[in-house]
Amino acid sequence: MSITIYVPCDSSAVSLGADRVATAIVQEAAKRGIDIKLVRNGSRGMYWLEPLVEVATDKGRVAYGPVQPGDVSGLFDADFTQGGAHALGLGLTEELDYFKKQQRLTFARIGKTDPVSLTDYIDNDGYRGLKNALAMTQEQIVQAVTDSGLRGRGGAAFPTGIKWKTVLNTASLQKYIICNADEGDSGTFSDRMVMEGDPFVLIEGMTIAGLAVDATQGYIYLRIEYPHAFEVLNAAIATAYKEGYLGDNIQGSGLTFNLEVRLGAGAYVCGEETSLMESLEGKRGLVRFKPPLPAISGLFGQPTVVNNVISLASVPVILDKGGDYYRDFGMGRSRGTLPVQLAGNIKRPGLVELGFGLTLRELLYDFGGGAASGRPIRAVQVGGPLGAYLPESQFDTPLDYEAFAAIWAVVGHGGIVVFDDTVNMAEMARYSMEFCKIESCGKCTPCRIGSTRGVEVMDDIINGRNLDKNIPLLRDLCDTLLNGSLCALGGMTPYPVLSALNHFPEDFGINAKASAA
């Protein structure tokens, strides 16, 4: 009887040697006359254990990792194909503490299945949401998403149901669904994991969105730095067309939804929805003035839903199990689950999906295991390069949109980058200004000129020049960026800069009293 062995095809696992491990396993099995079936699955998100090899046994899938090609012969000697003991043995995958403590809704299949197998997807509850949606009115679909409390997981946290309702109620002969897959925030990789590890859930979510608002065309705007995702998405889309889950007559319903992937050229600002639409239209990625909102006049001037990958990938489980089921996870106005990504100086980097409400401290230590260096964690940046730097005194803040707003921080896309006590926070503040300078589209003066002047002021501060004048000047400049920028790139750059200044004044050559003045 064939033995099923799983080796991830996730690009992070591949970068750590997963392809070479897969080849070694096939060759070693052939040499020993052992009949195996090798499945290239997505990653479970425990990246410190990658490449993570799993073997299907009667008791469940047994994990070994991190495995390198040189370990393969020894694994076979230890009878790992039957779950045998080995130094790299981890036990049953789903009993590992890091994994077992999670609440996986959006990521329920990732790591379990072959990403491009439609059969695997359907056998693991795939397309149940679409089946339910096809039996509902458009208003009922939108209401289910509204009832779920789902908010934009890309960072803006705008209620998804309200956006869909606006597009539904705006009359037009053509409407569009855009998936913002331009995942550019530092420390974020959840979108990539979905696209590489469970592409059909994104396709299903976009199809449901199209049916809900009467949109017949969808686009996945993918960052060019994700070639593995591009390949997997196109393979899954081709299968969905072939099997009647996309096209002119979805599952015999007479309804139409078409989908294609478009590659962005690599501009961070194109993660902003209006710049993204300009790029999709073949123009330079410049921010548009609002109003009109994209839901009224978006792509090619037509009503458009723009949601990020995680938002759309969360829709199938909502339509499958109901809005109330999804809403029961989380706290306050932050409902459902959030895939949190742990990166930087952290012992156990990876993805954790849990309902809102877990504290930063629990994430950093219970899941992340503390700093990889073994030194104290001094600061974390949450929400990408425009997120605030949070000191240890704020680590007990629950992961909740409103709780973070109360301390002048953002949850954003759920990326957390960790720094130990060797970090220089003035240098990190300078990096934030320089990032804005490099990535600015140049359309508005506060962002274009303000970030350039900001780098100059930061250089003066770091070199200890005229602190009594340059610290107030930095604050005034941040105020201009915050209140005068056209989009969040310039408007949020003050978050990391001022949080670094306020919480770590000693790195700027000043004491706390002077900083607060």
GROMACS .gro file of N, CA and C in nm, residues 332-402:
model
  213
  332GLY      N    1  -1.516   4.283   2.092
  332GLY     CA    2  -1.560   4.417   2.058
  332GLY      C    3  -1.610   4.427   1.915
  333ARG      N    4  -1.558   4.525   1.841
  333ARG     CA    5  -1.594   4.542   1.700
  333ARG      C    6  -1.498   4.469   1.608
  334SER      N    7  -1.401   4.398   1.666
  334SER     CA    8  -1.305   4.321   1.588
  334SER      C    9  -1.349   4.174   1.591
  335ARG      N   10  -1.421   4.134   1.487
  335ARG     CA   11  -1.483   4.002   1.487
  335ARG      C   12  -1.407   3.906   1.395
  336GLY      N   13  -1.423   3.778   1.420
  336GLY     CA   14  -1.359   3.676   1.340
  336GLY      C   15  -1.216   3.652   1.384
  337THR      N   16  -1.137   3.599   1.293
  337THR     CA   17  -0.998   3.568   1.323
  337THR      C   18  -0.905   3.656   1.241
  338LEU      N   19  -0.782   3.666   1.290
  338LEU     CA   20  -0.678   3.741   1.219
  338LEU      C   21  -0.554   3.654   1.207
  339PRO      N   22  -0.503   3.635   1.086
  339PRO     CA   23  -0.375   3.564   1.072
  339PRO      C   24  -0.261   3.660   1.109
  340VAL      N   25  -0.197   3.633   1.220
  340VAL     CA   26  -0.086   3.715   1.268
  340VAL      C   27   0.045   3.654   1.219
  341GLN      N   28   0.134   3.738   1.169
  341GLN     CA   29   0.261   3.690   1.117
  341GLN      C   30   0.375   3.740   1.206
  342LEU      N   31   0.453   3.647   1.259
  342LEU     CA   32   0.565   3.679   1.347
  342LEU      C   33   0.694   3.672   1.268
  343ALA      N   34   0.769   3.783   1.268
  343ALA     CA   35   0.893   3.789   1.190
  343ALA      C   36   0.996   3.874   1.265
  344GLY      N   37   1.113   3.884   1.206
  344GLY     CA   38   1.220   3.962   1.269
  344GLY      C   39   1.300   3.877   1.365
  345ASN      N   40   1.341   3.939   1.476
  345ASN     CA   41   1.425   3.871   1.575
  345ASN      C   42   1.335   3.790   1.669
  346ILE      N   43   1.287   3.677   1.619
  346ILE     CA   44   1.192   3.595   1.695
  346ILE      C   45   1.234   3.448   1.681
  347LYS      N   46   1.226   3.374   1.789
  347LYS     CA   47   1.275   3.236   1.792
  347LYS      C   48   1.190   3.145   1.704
  348ARG      N   49   1.059   3.165   1.706
  348ARG     CA   50   0.970   3.078   1.628
  348ARG      C   51   0.887   3.163   1.532
  349PRO      N   52   0.947   3.203   1.419
  349PRO     CA   53   0.872   3.283   1.322
  349PRO      C   54   0.765   3.199   1.254
  350GLY      N   55   0.653   3.262   1.221
  350GLY     CA   56   0.548   3.187   1.154
  350GLY      C   57   0.416   3.259   1.157
  351LEU      N   58   0.312   3.185   1.120
  351LEU     CA   59   0.177   3.241   1.115
  351LEU      C   60   0.090   3.179   1.223
  352VAL      N   61   0.015   3.265   1.290
  352VAL     CA   62  -0.079   3.223   1.394
  352VAL      C   63  -0.216   3.280   1.360
  353GLU      N   64  -0.317   3.196   1.345
  353GLU     CA   65  -0.454   3.245   1.323
  353GLU      C   66  -0.536   3.222   1.449
  354LEU      N   67  -0.584   3.331   1.504
  354LEU     CA   68  -0.665   3.328   1.626
  354LEU      C   69  -0.769   3.439   1.622
  355GLY      N   70  -0.874   3.424   1.702
  355GLY     CA   71  -0.970   3.531   1.716
  355GLY      C   72  -0.905   3.654   1.778
  356PHE      N   73  -0.951   3.772   1.741
  356PHE     CA   74  -0.900   3.896   1.798
  356PHE      C   75  -0.909   3.890   1.951
  357GLY      N   76  -0.814   3.952   2.018
  357GLY     CA   77  -0.818   3.960   2.164
  357GLY      C   78  -0.693   3.909   2.231
  358LEU      N   79  -0.613   3.829   2.161
  358LEU     CA   80  -0.486   3.782   2.216
  358LEU      C   81  -0.392   3.901   2.232
  359THR      N   82  -0.311   3.901   2.337
  359THR     CA   83  -0.220   4.014   2.358
  359THR      C   84  -0.090   3.994   2.280
  360LEU      N   85  -0.020   4.104   2.260
  360LEU     CA   86   0.110   4.098   2.196
  360LEU      C   87   0.206   4.009   2.276
  361ARG      N   88   0.200   4.020   2.408
  361ARG     CA   89   0.291   3.942   2.492
  361ARG      C   90   0.269   3.792   2.473
  362GLU      N   91   0.143   3.751   2.464
  362GLU     CA   92   0.114   3.610   2.441
  362GLU      C   93   0.167   3.564   2.306
  363LEU      N   94   0.150   3.648   2.205
  363LEU     CA   95   0.200   3.614   2.072
  363LEU      C   96   0.352   3.604   2.070
  364LEU      N   97   0.417   3.702   2.133
  364LEU     CA   98   0.563   3.709   2.128
  364LEU      C   99   0.631   3.597   2.206
  365TYR      N  100   0.571   3.558   2.319
  365TYR     CA  101   0.637   3.460   2.405
  365TYR      C  102   0.573   3.322   2.401
  366ASP      N  103   0.440   3.314   2.409
  366ASP     CA  104   0.375   3.182   2.407
  366ASP      C  105   0.389   3.116   2.271
  367PHE      N  106   0.378   3.195   2.165
  367PHE     CA  107   0.392   3.140   2.030
  367PHE      C  108   0.532   3.162   1.975
  368GLY      N  109   0.581   3.285   1.983
  368GLY     CA  110   0.710   3.318   1.923
  368GLY      C  111   0.831   3.272   2.001
  369GLY      N  112   0.816   3.246   2.130
  369GLY     CA  113   0.928   3.196   2.210
  369GLY      C  114   1.031   3.301   2.247
  370GLY      N  115   0.997   3.430   2.230
  370GLY     CA  116   1.093   3.536   2.263
  370GLY      C  117   1.189   3.561   2.148
  371ALA      N  118   1.286   3.648   2.173
  371ALA     CA  119   1.381   3.686   2.069
  371ALA      C  120   1.472   3.569   2.032
  372ALA      N  121   1.503   3.558   1.905
  372ALA     CA  122   1.594   3.453   1.858
  372ALA      C  123   1.732   3.470   1.917
  373SER      N  124   1.771   3.593   1.946
  373SER     CA  125   1.903   3.621   2.002
  373SER      C  126   1.913   3.584   2.149
  374GLY      N  127   1.797   3.561   2.212
  374GLY     CA  128   1.795   3.533   2.356
  374GLY      C  129   1.797   3.658   2.441
  375ARG      N  130   1.806   3.772   2.378
  375ARG     CA  131   1.808   3.899   2.451
  375ARG      C  132   1.664   3.948   2.473
  376PRO      N  133   1.643   4.047   2.560
  376PRO     CA  134   1.509   4.101   2.582
  376PRO      C  135   1.453   4.165   2.455
  377ILE      N  136   1.322   4.148   2.435
  377ILE     CA  137   1.256   4.218   2.325
  377ILE      C  138   1.233   4.362   2.367
  378ARG      N  139   1.286   4.454   2.291
  378ARG     CA  140   1.274   4.595   2.326
  378ARG      C  141   1.155   4.662   2.258
  379ALA      N  142   1.129   4.626   2.134
  379ALA     CA  143   1.022   4.691   2.058
  379ALA      C  144   0.968   4.596   1.953
  380VAL      N  145   0.844   4.617   1.914
  380VAL     CA  146   0.786   4.546   1.800
  380VAL      C  147   0.716   4.650   1.712
  381GLN      N  148   0.722   4.626   1.583
  381GLN     CA  149   0.646   4.710   1.490
  381GLN      C  150   0.531   4.627   1.436
  382VAL      N  151   0.411   4.676   1.455
  382VAL     CA  152   0.291   4.605   1.411
  382VAL      C  153   0.227   4.684   1.297
  383GLY      N  154   0.193   4.616   1.189
  383GLY     CA  155   0.122   4.683   1.081
  383GLY      C  156   0.209   4.730   0.967
  384GLY      N  157   0.327   4.672   0.950
  384GLY     CA  158   0.410   4.706   0.836
  384GLY      C  159   0.499   4.827   0.860
  385PRO      N  160   0.564   4.877   0.755
  385PRO     CA  161   0.661   4.986   0.770
  385PRO      C  162   0.599   5.119   0.813
  386LEU      N  163   0.466   5.128   0.807
  386LEU     CA  164   0.398   5.250   0.852
  386LEU      C  165   0.333   5.230   0.989
  387GLY      N  166   0.359   5.118   1.052
  387GLY     CA  167   0.302   5.091   1.184
  387GLY      C  168   0.387   5.148   1.295
  388ALA      N  169   0.326   5.168   1.410
  388ALA     CA  170   0.397   5.224   1.525
  388ALA      C  171   0.493   5.122   1.585
  389TYR      N  172   0.599   5.172   1.647
  389TYR     CA  173   0.689   5.089   1.727
  389TYR      C  174   0.636   5.086   1.870
  390LEU      N  175   0.609   4.967   1.920
  390LEU     CA  176   0.551   4.954   2.053
  390LEU      C  177   0.655   4.904   2.152
  391PRO      N  178   0.667   4.970   2.268
  391PRO     CA  179   0.762   4.929   2.371
  391PRO      C  180   0.706   4.816   2.457
  392GLU      N  181   0.789   4.758   2.540
  392GLU     CA  182   0.747   4.647   2.626
  392GLU      C  183   0.629   4.684   2.715
  393SER      N  184   0.617   4.809   2.753
  393SER     CA  185   0.507   4.853   2.840
  393SER      C  186   0.371   4.840   2.773
  394GLN      N  187   0.368   4.823   2.640
  394GLN     CA  188   0.241   4.811   2.567
  394GLN      C  189   0.218   4.669   2.514
  395PHE      N  190   0.298   4.574   2.557
  395PHE     CA  191   0.284   4.437   2.507
  395PHE      C  192   0.158   4.367   2.557
  396ASP      N  193   0.092   4.422   2.658
  396ASP     CA  194  -0.031   4.360   2.707
  396ASP      C  195  -0.155   4.413   2.636
  397THR      N  196  -0.136   4.493   2.532
  397THR     CA  197  -0.246   4.543   2.452
  397THR      C  198  -0.307   4.428   2.371
  398PRO      N  199  -0.439   4.408   2.380
  398PRO     CA  200  -0.500   4.301   2.300
  398PRO      C  201  -0.500   4.337   2.152
  399LEU      N  202  -0.488   4.236   2.070
  399LEU     CA  203  -0.493   4.256   1.925
  399LEU      C  204  -0.637   4.287   1.888
  400ASP      N  205  -0.666   4.415   1.873
  400ASP     CA  206  -0.801   4.463   1.851
  400ASP      C  207  -0.789   4.601   1.785
  401TYR      N  208  -0.866   4.626   1.680
  401TYR     CA  209  -0.852   4.751   1.606
  401TYR      C  210  -0.866   4.874   1.696
  402GLU      N  211  -0.969   4.873   1.781
  402GLU     CA  212  -0.994   4.990   1.865
  402GLU      C  213  -0.891   5.002   1.978
   0.00000   0.00000   0.00000
